[in-house]
Amino acid sequence: KTKFSFSAGRFYDKIFLGVVTTETEPVLATFGAAAGDPSVVFEPSFSYSAVDRNLQTPYNDEFSFAVERTFWQENTISLTYIHRNFKNQLQDTNINQIPGDFGRCRIQNSAGESPLIRSPGTGPVVDPYTGLTYQDTDPGMGDGLLDDCTGQTIFINSNGGPGFVPSETIPVQRPDTVADFYVLDPAWGDIFLIGNSNASVYDGVTLEFVRRQYKNWQMEASYTWSKATGDAEDFNLALGDDRSTLQDEKGYLSFDKRQSLKVNATCLTPWGFRIGGTALWESGLPYSLLYRSSSASNSLPLYDEFKQSFTSTRTRYLTKQRNDQRNPSSWLFNMKLVKEFNLPKGMNLQLDAEIFNLLNDDTYSVYNTFLKTGQQINGTNDATRRFGRTYQIGMRLAF
């Protein structure tokens, strides 16, 4: 007997009250000197979160198709395909700090010099730090490349002489390999806007075999291939805060477990013992190679006379792609033994013994189970190792 089934629908999620009330929280203010510039002794920086007034409810368009075949009465095999398209997912985005192209770099040798100068017209331009020549393809004030002229503060002698005398040094800016951030409104620091800017897609195919209890044994086995891609898993992740890496953040989601094989089986022995076991093979979860550093943000050239600047934590994907690395696959075996005894006066005693991780597997995975994401930050893995073999003995008395 063969059965076919098809389903389709749109399923709306919910927006928690804590999301829409985020902007009622007080403004966060931090105070300190500008990065590396001791001449600025008071520097307020204000951060704020707001909610898009056109915020919409996230939803999921889903359809699935399944075919099931029953043979020999106690056996069933099925094939299921499912597609989910998540839209209008929530994400907070920093709308006050953006990368930009406002000129070309110049080596700053004094505090009064700007590390960025205008680059109008077209023609060859020499990078002062690498010596490489590139074409200025932008007829406006920029040079066709995102600016990276500041971010790292070093100290040089103010008199140009040899040696290093602390009283005669001045701080100057140098590039830090991260696109410069420009603050649109220099009176504020971070302004996070919660809106419907995320989307993700899930596709999965499952082949399943089920043998119902017959001749003292039963089994269920399935193989699943799936793929999950998108922008982010949660709205309050740091993803989206750095607009210079938005093109790198779209990729595999952190829960993208490409392949999974599961087998569960139990049997009843002639001596009254029930023996069961599970076997699970899974491909590894993805993770990212990150470089995280502090970088000075700048005011727009329009506000050159405005001294406001502050330091931001910047994250760069070393491979220019999020979650493009993959943890190793792993096996997991568990076993269980159950014995029941019928006692006088209608009582029943059940004893069971279980072994988890039978093969004592200790697979190492670059994955944080609390944050539910995998990251290697500045060469250090945020990783976990599977716990070794464990045992459990239980007893249940029914009366």
mmCIF file of C-alpha atoms in Angstrom:
data_model
loop_
_atom_site.group_PDB
_atom_site.id
_atom_site.type_symbol
_atom_site.label_atom_id
_atom_site.label_comp_id
_atom_site.label_asym_id
_atom_site.label_seq_id
_atom_site.Cartn_x
_atom_site.Cartn_y
_atom_site.Cartn_z
ATOM 1 C CA LYS A 1 0.000 0.000 0.000
ATOM 2 C CA THR A 2 1.381 3.392 -1.028
ATOM 3 C CA LYS A 3 0.371 6.759 0.420
ATOM 4 C CA PHE A 4 1.140 10.239 -0.908
ATOM 5 C CA SER A 5 0.748 13.449 1.069
ATOM 6 C CA PHE A 6 1.390 17.119 0.449
ATOM 7 C CA SER A 7 1.044 20.109 2.732
ATOM 8 C CA ALA A 8 1.712 23.826 2.421
ATOM 9 C CA GLY A 9 1.119 26.811 4.615
ATOM 10 C CA ARG A 10 2.290 30.064 6.093
ATOM 11 C CA PHE A 11 3.081 30.080 9.794
ATOM 12 C CA TYR A 12 3.485 33.355 11.677
ATOM 13 C CA ASP A 13 5.887 33.578 14.596
ATOM 14 C CA LYS A 14 5.499 35.850 17.610
ATOM 15 C CA ILE A 15 7.245 39.015 18.729
ATOM 16 C CA PHE A 16 8.085 38.945 22.419
ATOM 17 C CA LEU A 17 7.284 41.997 24.504
ATOM 18 C CA GLY A 18 10.962 42.332 25.395
ATOM 19 C CA VAL A 19 11.741 43.109 21.754
ATOM 20 C CA VAL A 20 9.372 46.033 21.305
ATOM 21 C CA THR A 21 10.152 47.484 24.737
ATOM 22 C CA THR A 22 13.891 47.542 24.103
ATOM 23 C CA GLU A 23 13.843 51.245 23.294
ATOM 24 C CA THR A 24 12.343 52.051 26.707
ATOM 25 C CA GLU A 25 15.636 51.077 28.327
ATOM 26 C CA PRO A 26 17.840 54.012 29.383
ATOM 27 C CA VAL A 27 20.550 55.346 27.119
ATOM 28 C CA LEU A 28 23.909 53.714 27.795
ATOM 29 C CA ALA A 29 26.676 56.272 28.333
ATOM 30 C CA THR A 30 30.400 55.609 28.508
ATOM 31 C CA PHE A 31 33.129 58.126 29.274
ATOM 32 C CA GLY A 32 36.822 58.166 28.558
ATOM 33 C CA ALA A 33 39.627 59.624 26.488
ATOM 34 C CA ALA A 34 39.745 59.195 22.744
ATOM 35 C CA ALA A 35 41.677 56.122 21.685
ATOM 36 C CA GLY A 36 45.370 56.900 22.130
ATOM 37 C CA ASP A 37 44.816 60.661 22.355
ATOM 38 C CA PRO A 38 45.609 61.931 25.873
ATOM 39 C CA SER A 39 44.631 65.478 24.887
ATOM 40 C CA VAL A 40 40.967 64.517 25.094
ATOM 41 C CA VAL A 41 40.166 63.834 28.728
ATOM 42 C CA PHE A 42 36.364 63.811 28.553
ATOM 43 C CA GLU A 43 34.640 61.892 25.781
ATOM 44 C CA PRO A 44 31.014 60.854 26.275
ATOM 45 C CA SER A 45 29.637 58.131 24.012
ATOM 46 C CA PHE A 46 25.936 57.302 24.008
ATOM 47 C CA SER A 47 24.354 54.068 22.774
ATOM 48 C CA TYR A 48 20.666 53.499 22.177
ATOM 49 C CA SER A 49 18.312 50.837 20.789
ATOM 50 C CA ALA A 50 15.196 51.625 18.777
ATOM 51 C CA VAL A 51 12.450 49.594 17.099
ATOM 52 C CA ASP A 52 11.435 50.073 13.477
ATOM 53 C CA ARG A 53 7.958 51.617 13.412
ATOM 54 C CA ASN A 54 7.118 49.367 10.450
ATOM 55 C CA LEU A 55 8.160 46.196 12.296
ATOM 56 C CA GLN A 56 6.305 43.158 10.980
ATOM 57 C CA THR A 57 5.700 39.698 12.391
ATOM 58 C CA PRO A 58 8.214 37.085 11.163
ATOM 59 C CA TYR A 59 6.714 34.206 9.235
ATOM 60 C CA ASN A 60 7.644 30.944 7.574
ATOM 61 C CA ASP A 61 6.396 29.698 4.211
ATOM 62 C CA GLU A 62 6.561 25.918 4.294
ATOM 63 C CA PHE A 63 5.647 23.042 2.039
ATOM 64 C CA SER A 64 6.371 19.336 2.256
ATOM 65 C CA PHE A 65 5.848 16.222 0.172
ATOM 66 C CA ALA A 66 5.924 12.638 1.429
ATOM 67 C CA VAL A 67 5.479 9.179 -0.015
ATOM 68 C CA GLU A 68 5.052 6.107 2.207
ATOM 69 C CA ARG A 69 5.037 2.406 1.301
ATOM 70 C CA THR A 70 3.956 -0.451 3.557
ATOM 71 C CA PHE A 71 5.216 -3.965 2.844
ATOM 72 C CA TRP A 72 5.006 -7.287 4.681
ATOM 73 C CA GLN A 73 2.421 -5.636 6.995
ATOM 74 C CA GLU A 74 4.886 -4.743 9.750
ATOM 75 C CA ASN A 75 7.363 -2.689 7.653
ATOM 76 C CA THR A 76 7.067 0.888 6.392
ATOM 77 C CA ILE A 77 9.463 2.954 4.315
ATOM 78 C CA SER A 78 8.924 6.661 3.605
ATOM 79 C CA LEU A 79 10.598 9.543 1.834
ATOM 80 C CA THR A 80 9.858 13.135 2.920
ATOM 81 C CA TYR A 81 10.992 16.453 1.481
ATOM 82 C CA ILE A 82 10.444 19.714 3.374
ATOM 83 C CA HIS A 83 11.204 23.307 2.424
ATOM 84 C CA ARG A 84 11.001 26.249 4.837
ATOM 85 C CA ASN A 85 11.522 29.875 3.874
ATOM 86 C CA PHE A 86 11.813 32.194 6.890
ATOM 87 C CA LYS A 87 11.145 35.857 6.101
ATOM 88 C CA ASN A 88 10.972 39.138 8.011
ATOM 89 C CA GLN A 89 13.222 37.716 10.708
ATOM 90 C CA LEU A 90 14.303 40.189 13.384
ATOM 91 C CA GLN A 91 17.792 41.675 13.581
ATOM 92 C CA ASP A 92 19.300 44.730 15.258
ATOM 93 C CA THR A 93 21.541 46.797 12.971
ATOM 94 C CA ASN A 94 23.929 49.598 13.879
ATOM 95 C CA ILE A 95 22.641 52.466 11.734
ATOM 96 C CA ASN A 96 24.946 55.197 13.091
ATOM 97 C CA GLN A 97 28.267 53.666 12.064
ATOM 98 C CA ILE A 98 28.998 52.815 8.453
ATOM 99 C CA PRO A 99 32.024 52.191 6.259
ATOM 100 C CA GLY A 100 32.561 54.675 3.458
ATOM 101 C CA ASP A 101 34.768 56.063 0.700
ATOM 102 C CA PHE A 102 35.639 59.689 1.430
ATOM 103 C CA GLY A 103 39.121 59.886 -0.065
ATOM 104 C CA ARG A 104 42.490 58.146 -0.009
ATOM 105 C CA CYS A 105 44.997 57.508 2.744
ATOM 106 C CA ARG A 106 47.876 59.782 3.647
ATOM 107 C CA ILE A 107 50.631 59.015 6.150
ATOM 108 C CA GLN A 108 49.902 61.148 9.192
ATOM 109 C CA ASN A 109 53.088 62.665 10.645
ATOM 110 C CA SER A 110 51.578 65.244 12.997
ATOM 111 C CA ALA A 111 48.448 65.664 15.049
ATOM 112 C CA GLY A 112 47.254 68.438 12.744
ATOM 113 C CA GLU A 113 47.400 66.345 9.584
ATOM 114 C CA SER A 114 44.451 64.324 8.439
ATOM 115 C CA PRO A 115 45.131 60.655 7.613
ATOM 116 C CA LEU A 116 42.511 60.981 4.838
ATOM 117 C CA ILE A 117 42.570 63.387 1.893
ATOM 118 C CA ARG A 118 40.163 63.873 -0.977
ATOM 119 C CA SER A 119 40.858 62.008 -4.208
ATOM 120 C CA PRO A 120 38.857 63.634 -7.022
ATOM 121 C CA GLY A 121 39.178 62.605 -10.645
ATOM 122 C CA THR A 122 40.506 59.370 -12.116
ATOM 123 C CA GLY A 123 43.919 57.910 -12.645
ATOM 124 C CA PRO A 124 46.593 55.844 -10.889
ATOM 125 C CA VAL A 125 46.957 56.199 -7.117
ATOM 126 C CA VAL A 126 49.807 54.857 -4.989
ATOM 127 C CA ASP A 127 48.931 53.348 -1.622
ATOM 128 C CA PRO A 128 51.367 55.059 0.801
ATOM 129 C CA TYR A 129 51.517 52.031 3.105
ATOM 130 C CA THR A 130 51.987 49.197 0.602
ATOM 131 C CA GLY A 131 53.456 51.076 -2.341
ATOM 132 C CA LEU A 132 51.018 49.374 -4.697
ATOM 133 C CA THR A 133 49.393 51.322 -7.527
ATOM 134 C CA TYR A 134 45.662 51.125 -8.155
ATOM 135 C CA GLN A 135 43.190 53.001 -10.325
ATOM 136 C CA ASP A 136 41.000 55.708 -8.851
ATOM 137 C CA THR A 137 37.739 54.888 -10.590
ATOM 138 C CA ASP A 138 35.586 57.270 -8.583
ATOM 139 C CA PRO A 139 35.296 60.825 -10.001
ATOM 140 C CA GLY A 140 33.991 62.108 -6.657
ATOM 141 C CA MET A 141 35.842 62.683 -3.412
ATOM 142 C CA GLY A 142 36.645 58.969 -2.929
ATOM 143 C CA ASP A 143 39.084 56.635 -4.660
ATOM 144 C CA GLY A 144 36.742 53.692 -5.281
ATOM 145 C CA LEU A 145 37.825 51.729 -2.197
ATOM 146 C CA LEU A 146 36.437 51.589 1.327
ATOM 147 C CA ASP A 147 38.657 53.711 3.535
ATOM 148 C CA ASP A 148 41.124 52.033 5.881
ATOM 149 C CA CYS A 149 43.363 54.873 6.986
ATOM 150 C CA THR A 150 42.848 54.792 10.762
ATOM 151 C CA GLY A 151 42.083 52.378 13.555
ATOM 152 C CA GLN A 152 45.534 51.783 15.012
ATOM 153 C CA THR A 153 47.210 54.446 17.147
ATOM 154 C CA ILE A 154 51.011 54.663 17.271
ATOM 155 C CA PHE A 155 53.316 57.270 18.817
ATOM 156 C CA ILE A 156 56.037 59.145 16.930
ATOM 157 C CA ASN A 157 58.533 61.853 17.897
ATOM 158 C CA SER A 158 57.078 65.330 17.503
ATOM 159 C CA ASN A 159 60.482 66.866 16.697
ATOM 160 C CA GLY A 160 61.398 64.324 14.074
ATOM 161 C CA GLY A 161 64.631 63.501 15.874
ATOM 162 C CA PRO A 162 66.035 60.074 16.774
ATOM 163 C CA GLY A 163 65.146 58.198 19.914
ATOM 164 C CA PHE A 164 61.907 57.978 21.745
ATOM 165 C CA VAL A 165 61.254 60.644 24.389
ATOM 166 C CA PRO A 166 57.795 60.234 26.004
ATOM 167 C CA SER A 167 57.369 63.984 26.540
ATOM 168 C CA GLU A 168 58.018 64.650 22.851
ATOM 169 C CA THR A 169 55.738 62.041 21.319
ATOM 170 C CA ILE A 170 52.413 62.499 19.575
ATOM 171 C CA PRO A 171 49.736 59.939 18.673
ATOM 172 C CA VAL A 172 49.039 59.365 14.976
ATOM 173 C CA GLN A 173 46.719 56.993 13.142
ATOM 174 C CA ARG A 174 47.632 54.031 10.963
ATOM 175 C CA PRO A 175 45.410 51.479 9.138
ATOM 176 C CA ASP A 176 44.432 48.279 10.971
ATOM 177 C CA THR A 177 43.210 46.129 8.007
ATOM 178 C CA VAL A 178 39.575 46.801 9.002
ATOM 179 C CA ALA A 179 37.379 49.204 7.020
ATOM 180 C CA ASP A 180 37.060 52.506 8.888
ATOM 181 C CA PHE A 181 33.770 53.268 10.626
ATOM 182 C CA TYR A 182 32.235 56.710 10.171
ATOM 183 C CA VAL A 183 29.784 58.002 12.747
ATOM 184 C CA LEU A 184 26.846 59.625 10.967
ATOM 185 C CA ASP A 185 25.698 61.575 14.026
ATOM 186 C CA PRO A 186 28.800 62.430 16.083
ATOM 187 C CA ALA A 187 26.689 63.236 19.137
ATOM 188 C CA TRP A 188 25.897 59.503 19.444
ATOM 189 C CA GLY A 189 27.809 56.258 19.388
ATOM 190 C CA ASP A 190 25.914 53.042 18.618
ATOM 191 C CA ILE A 191 22.303 53.303 17.500
ATOM 192 C CA PHE A 192 20.782 49.832 17.083
ATOM 193 C CA LEU A 193 17.602 49.582 15.045
ATOM 194 C CA ILE A 194 15.568 46.386 15.385
ATOM 195 C CA GLY A 195 13.895 45.587 12.077
ATOM 196 C CA ASN A 196 12.948 42.802 9.658
ATOM 197 C CA SER A 197 16.304 42.454 7.919
ATOM 198 C CA ASN A 198 17.009 38.731 8.294
ATOM 199 C CA ALA A 199 15.971 35.763 6.173
ATOM 200 C CA SER A 200 16.863 32.081 6.034
ATOM 201 C CA VAL A 201 16.062 28.974 3.998
ATOM 202 C CA TYR A 202 15.925 25.326 5.096
ATOM 203 C CA ASP A 203 15.727 22.277 2.825
ATOM 204 C CA GLY A 204 15.661 18.714 4.093
ATOM 205 C CA VAL A 205 15.126 15.185 2.788
ATOM 206 C CA THR A 206 14.469 12.252 5.136
ATOM 207 C CA LEU A 207 14.442 8.551 4.243
ATOM 208 C CA GLU A 208 12.907 6.499 7.066
ATOM 209 C CA PHE A 209 12.388 2.786 7.692
ATOM 210 C CA VAL A 210 10.109 1.553 10.495
ATOM 211 C CA ARG A 211 9.616 -2.071 11.554
ATOM 212 C CA ARG A 212 6.872 -2.417 14.115
ATOM 213 C CA GLN A 213 7.083 -4.908 16.978
ATOM 214 C CA TYR A 214 7.082 -8.360 15.357
ATOM 215 C CA LYS A 215 8.686 -11.610 16.442
ATOM 216 C CA ASN A 216 10.068 -9.895 19.569
ATOM 217 C CA TRP A 217 12.003 -7.069 17.899
ATOM 218 C CA GLN A 218 11.431 -3.653 16.365
ATOM 219 C CA MET A 219 13.558 -0.995 14.702
ATOM 220 C CA GLU A 220 13.435 2.540 13.386
ATOM 221 C CA ALA A 221 16.151 3.900 11.082
ATOM 222 C CA SER A 222 16.361 7.209 9.254
ATOM 223 C CA TYR A 223 18.791 9.227 7.166
ATOM 224 C CA THR A 224 18.399 12.999 6.811
ATOM 225 C CA TRP A 225 20.153 15.392 4.474
ATOM 226 C CA SER A 226 19.504 19.049 5.167
ATOM 227 C CA LYS A 227 20.838 22.501 4.411
ATOM 228 C CA ALA A 228 20.176 25.729 6.333
ATOM 229 C CA THR A 229 21.452 29.080 5.070
ATOM 230 C CA GLY A 230 20.712 32.661 6.011
ATOM 231 C CA ASP A 231 21.867 35.777 7.832
ATOM 232 C CA ALA A 232 21.653 34.968 11.534
ATOM 233 C CA GLU A 233 20.070 32.645 14.075
ATOM 234 C CA ASP A 234 18.950 35.272 16.595
ATOM 235 C CA PHE A 235 18.084 38.970 16.402
ATOM 236 C CA ASN A 236 20.429 40.109 19.198
ATOM 237 C CA LEU A 237 23.600 38.532 17.827
ATOM 238 C CA ALA A 238 26.464 40.825 16.838
ATOM 239 C CA LEU A 239 25.744 39.930 13.214
ATOM 240 C CA GLY A 240 24.584 43.005 11.343
ATOM 241 C CA ASP A 241 26.283 45.442 13.702
ATOM 242 C CA ASP A 242 29.333 45.788 11.440
ATOM 243 C CA ARG A 243 28.050 46.914 8.059
ATOM 244 C CA SER A 244 31.443 46.385 6.430
ATOM 245 C CA THR A 245 31.058 42.588 6.752
ATOM 246 C CA LEU A 246 27.396 42.143 5.808
ATOM 247 C CA GLN A 247 28.349 40.413 2.550
ATOM 248 C CA ASP A 248 30.428 37.887 4.551
ATOM 249 C CA GLU A 249 27.709 37.005 7.063
ATOM 250 C CA LYS A 250 25.273 35.293 4.721
ATOM 251 C CA GLY A 251 26.084 31.609 4.719
ATOM 252 C CA TYR A 252 25.447 28.375 6.579
ATOM 253 C CA LEU A 253 23.545 28.791 9.827
ATOM 254 C CA SER A 254 25.234 27.552 12.992
ATOM 255 C CA PHE A 255 22.782 24.628 13.335
ATOM 256 C CA ASP A 256 23.358 23.433 9.759
ATOM 257 C CA LYS A 257 23.915 19.705 10.384
ATOM 258 C CA ARG A 258 24.209 18.470 6.839
ATOM 259 C CA GLN A 259 23.788 14.703 7.343
ATOM 260 C CA SER A 260 22.346 12.575 10.129
ATOM 261 C CA LEU A 261 21.886 8.794 10.411
ATOM 262 C CA LYS A 262 19.837 7.369 13.311
ATOM 263 C CA VAL A 263 19.050 3.773 14.226
ATOM 264 C CA ASN A 264 16.949 2.691 17.240
ATOM 265 C CA ALA A 265 16.236 -0.984 17.919
ATOM 266 C CA THR A 266 14.954 -3.161 20.753
ATOM 267 C CA CYS A 267 14.454 -6.912 21.177
ATOM 268 C CA LEU A 268 12.976 -9.223 23.800
ATOM 269 C CA THR A 269 15.172 -12.205 24.685
ATOM 270 C CA PRO A 270 13.818 -15.667 25.677
ATOM 271 C CA TRP A 271 15.037 -15.003 29.243
ATOM 272 C CA GLY A 272 12.764 -11.978 29.668
ATOM 273 C CA PHE A 273 15.397 -9.296 29.189
ATOM 274 C CA ARG A 274 14.676 -6.361 26.888
ATOM 275 C CA ILE A 275 17.769 -5.059 25.136
ATOM 276 C CA GLY A 276 17.786 -1.775 23.284
ATOM 277 C CA GLY A 277 20.331 0.401 21.578
ATOM 278 C CA THR A 278 20.726 3.568 19.559
ATOM 279 C CA ALA A 279 23.336 4.544 16.987
ATOM 280 C CA LEU A 280 23.754 8.092 15.752
ATOM 281 C CA TRP A 281 26.114 9.450 13.098
ATOM 282 C CA GLU A 282 26.157 13.149 12.370
ATOM 283 C CA SER A 283 28.256 15.418 10.220
ATOM 284 C CA GLY A 284 29.931 18.301 12.050
ATOM 285 C CA LEU A 285 28.479 21.738 12.642
ATOM 286 C CA PRO A 286 30.001 24.763 10.876
ATOM 287 C CA TYR A 287 32.178 27.437 12.495
ATOM 288 C CA SER A 288 33.884 30.697 11.561
ATOM 289 C CA LEU A 289 37.481 31.937 11.638
ATOM 290 C CA LEU A 290 37.364 35.402 13.199
ATOM 291 C CA TYR A 291 39.814 38.164 14.003
ATOM 292 C CA ARG A 292 38.554 40.580 16.651
ATOM 293 C CA SER A 293 40.223 43.865 17.552
ATOM 294 C CA SER A 294 39.548 47.388 18.779
ATOM 295 C CA SER A 295 39.408 50.108 16.166
ATOM 296 C CA ALA A 296 38.853 53.860 16.364
ATOM 297 C CA SER A 297 35.694 55.203 14.747
ATOM 298 C CA ASN A 298 35.746 58.585 13.016
ATOM 299 C CA SER A 299 33.334 61.426 12.457
ATOM 300 C CA LEU A 300 32.365 62.176 8.875
ATOM 301 C CA PRO A 301 34.719 64.608 7.079
ATOM 302 C CA LEU A 302 31.889 67.124 7.357
ATOM 303 C CA TYR A 303 32.538 67.217 11.111
ATOM 304 C CA ASP A 304 36.340 67.417 11.044
ATOM 305 C CA GLU A 305 36.290 70.146 13.668
ATOM 306 C CA PHE A 306 34.204 67.978 15.955
ATOM 307 C CA LYS A 307 36.638 66.093 18.165
ATOM 308 C CA GLN A 308 34.285 63.219 19.020
ATOM 309 C CA SER A 309 35.686 59.743 18.377
ATOM 310 C CA PHE A 310 35.653 56.461 20.248
ATOM 311 C CA THR A 311 36.768 52.868 20.009
ATOM 312 C CA SER A 312 34.641 50.051 18.604
ATOM 313 C CA THR A 313 35.154 46.306 18.748
ATOM 314 C CA ARG A 314 35.458 45.085 15.169
ATOM 315 C CA THR A 315 35.182 41.535 13.884
ATOM 316 C CA ARG A 316 36.665 40.373 10.596
ATOM 317 C CA TYR A 317 36.125 37.027 8.828
ATOM 318 C CA LEU A 318 39.571 35.761 7.882
ATOM 319 C CA THR A 319 38.183 33.682 5.010
ATOM 320 C CA LYS A 320 35.681 36.390 3.927
ATOM 321 C CA GLN A 321 32.831 34.000 4.739
ATOM 322 C CA ARG A 322 30.875 33.105 7.872
ATOM 323 C CA ASN A 323 30.610 29.457 8.929
ATOM 324 C CA ASP A 324 32.664 28.125 6.017
ATOM 325 C CA GLN A 325 34.638 25.724 8.265
ATOM 326 C CA ARG A 326 33.257 22.350 9.340
ATOM 327 C CA ASN A 327 33.755 20.263 12.474
ATOM 328 C CA PRO A 328 34.462 16.526 12.086
ATOM 329 C CA SER A 329 31.645 13.992 11.974
ATOM 330 C CA SER A 330 31.055 11.706 14.942
ATOM 331 C CA TRP A 331 29.380 8.491 16.091
ATOM 332 C CA LEU A 332 27.392 7.984 19.303
ATOM 333 C CA PHE A 333 26.235 4.601 20.635
ATOM 334 C CA ASN A 334 23.970 4.004 23.654
ATOM 335 C CA MET A 335 22.657 0.749 25.145
ATOM 336 C CA LYS A 336 19.934 -0.184 27.618
ATOM 337 C CA LEU A 337 19.028 -3.436 29.411
ATOM 338 C CA VAL A 338 15.658 -3.848 31.169
ATOM 339 C CA LYS A 339 14.356 -6.716 33.312
ATOM 340 C CA GLU A 340 10.917 -6.896 34.915
ATOM 341 C CA PHE A 341 9.863 -9.039 37.906
ATOM 342 C CA ASN A 342 6.294 -9.801 38.967
ATOM 343 C CA LEU A 343 6.128 -9.702 42.769
ATOM 344 C CA PRO A 344 3.393 -10.887 45.143
ATOM 345 C CA LYS A 345 0.272 -8.823 45.769
ATOM 346 C CA GLY A 346 0.272 -7.436 42.210
ATOM 347 C CA MET A 347 3.521 -5.513 42.547
ATOM 348 C CA ASN A 348 5.948 -5.116 39.652
ATOM 349 C CA LEU A 349 9.681 -4.388 39.864
ATOM 350 C CA GLN A 350 11.664 -3.066 36.905
ATOM 351 C CA LEU A 351 15.454 -2.872 36.875
ATOM 352 C CA ASP A 352 17.356 -1.153 34.099
ATOM 353 C CA ALA A 353 20.979 -0.398 33.257
ATOM 354 C CA GLU A 354 22.123 2.109 30.629
ATOM 355 C CA ILE A 355 25.438 2.918 29.016
ATOM 356 C CA PHE A 356 25.819 6.254 27.281
ATOM 357 C CA ASN A 357 28.589 6.901 24.756
ATOM 358 C CA LEU A 358 29.464 3.214 24.634
ATOM 359 C CA LEU A 359 32.660 3.723 22.596
ATOM 360 C CA ASN A 360 33.915 6.508 24.893
ATOM 361 C CA ASP A 361 34.047 8.967 22.007
ATOM 362 C CA ASP A 362 35.566 12.362 22.890
ATOM 363 C CA THR A 363 35.038 14.298 19.659
ATOM 364 C CA TYR A 364 36.406 17.849 19.801
ATOM 365 C CA SER A 365 34.123 20.482 18.254
ATOM 366 C CA VAL A 366 34.607 24.202 17.755
ATOM 367 C CA TYR A 367 31.157 25.008 19.080
ATOM 368 C CA ASN A 368 29.740 26.839 22.107
ATOM 369 C CA THR A 369 26.698 24.916 23.342
ATOM 370 C CA PHE A 370 25.442 27.923 25.352
ATOM 371 C CA LEU A 371 25.681 30.500 22.553
ATOM 372 C CA LYS A 372 24.864 27.827 19.952
ATOM 373 C CA THR A 373 27.533 29.026 17.545
ATOM 374 C CA GLY A 374 31.030 27.936 16.520
ATOM 375 C CA GLN A 375 33.896 30.420 16.447
ATOM 376 C CA GLN A 376 37.658 30.545 16.399
ATOM 377 C CA ILE A 377 38.573 34.028 17.636
ATOM 378 C CA ASN A 378 42.108 35.340 17.146
ATOM 379 C CA GLY A 379 43.415 31.788 16.804
ATOM 380 C CA THR A 380 41.685 30.478 19.960
ATOM 381 C CA ASN A 381 38.857 27.960 19.620
ATOM 382 C CA ASP A 382 35.609 28.418 21.526
ATOM 383 C CA ALA A 383 35.203 24.659 21.712
ATOM 384 C CA THR A 384 33.805 21.729 23.660
ATOM 385 C CA ARG A 385 34.741 18.073 23.934
ATOM 386 C CA ARG A 386 32.157 15.296 24.215
ATOM 387 C CA PHE A 387 31.946 13.773 27.666
ATOM 388 C CA GLY A 388 33.183 10.192 27.961
ATOM 389 C CA ARG A 389 31.341 6.961 28.714
ATOM 390 C CA THR A 390 28.753 7.129 31.518
ATOM 391 C CA TYR A 391 26.579 4.547 33.284
ATOM 392 C CA GLN A 392 23.142 4.694 34.883
ATOM 393 C CA ILE A 393 21.276 2.130 36.968
ATOM 394 C CA GLY A 394 17.609 2.552 37.825
ATOM 395 C CA MET A 395 14.803 0.791 39.641
ATOM 396 C CA ARG A 396 11.019 1.270 39.508
ATOM 397 C CA LEU A 397 8.473 -0.385 41.776
ATOM 398 C CA ALA A 398 4.794 -0.344 40.840
ATOM 399 C CA PHE A 399 2.146 -1.351 43.392
#
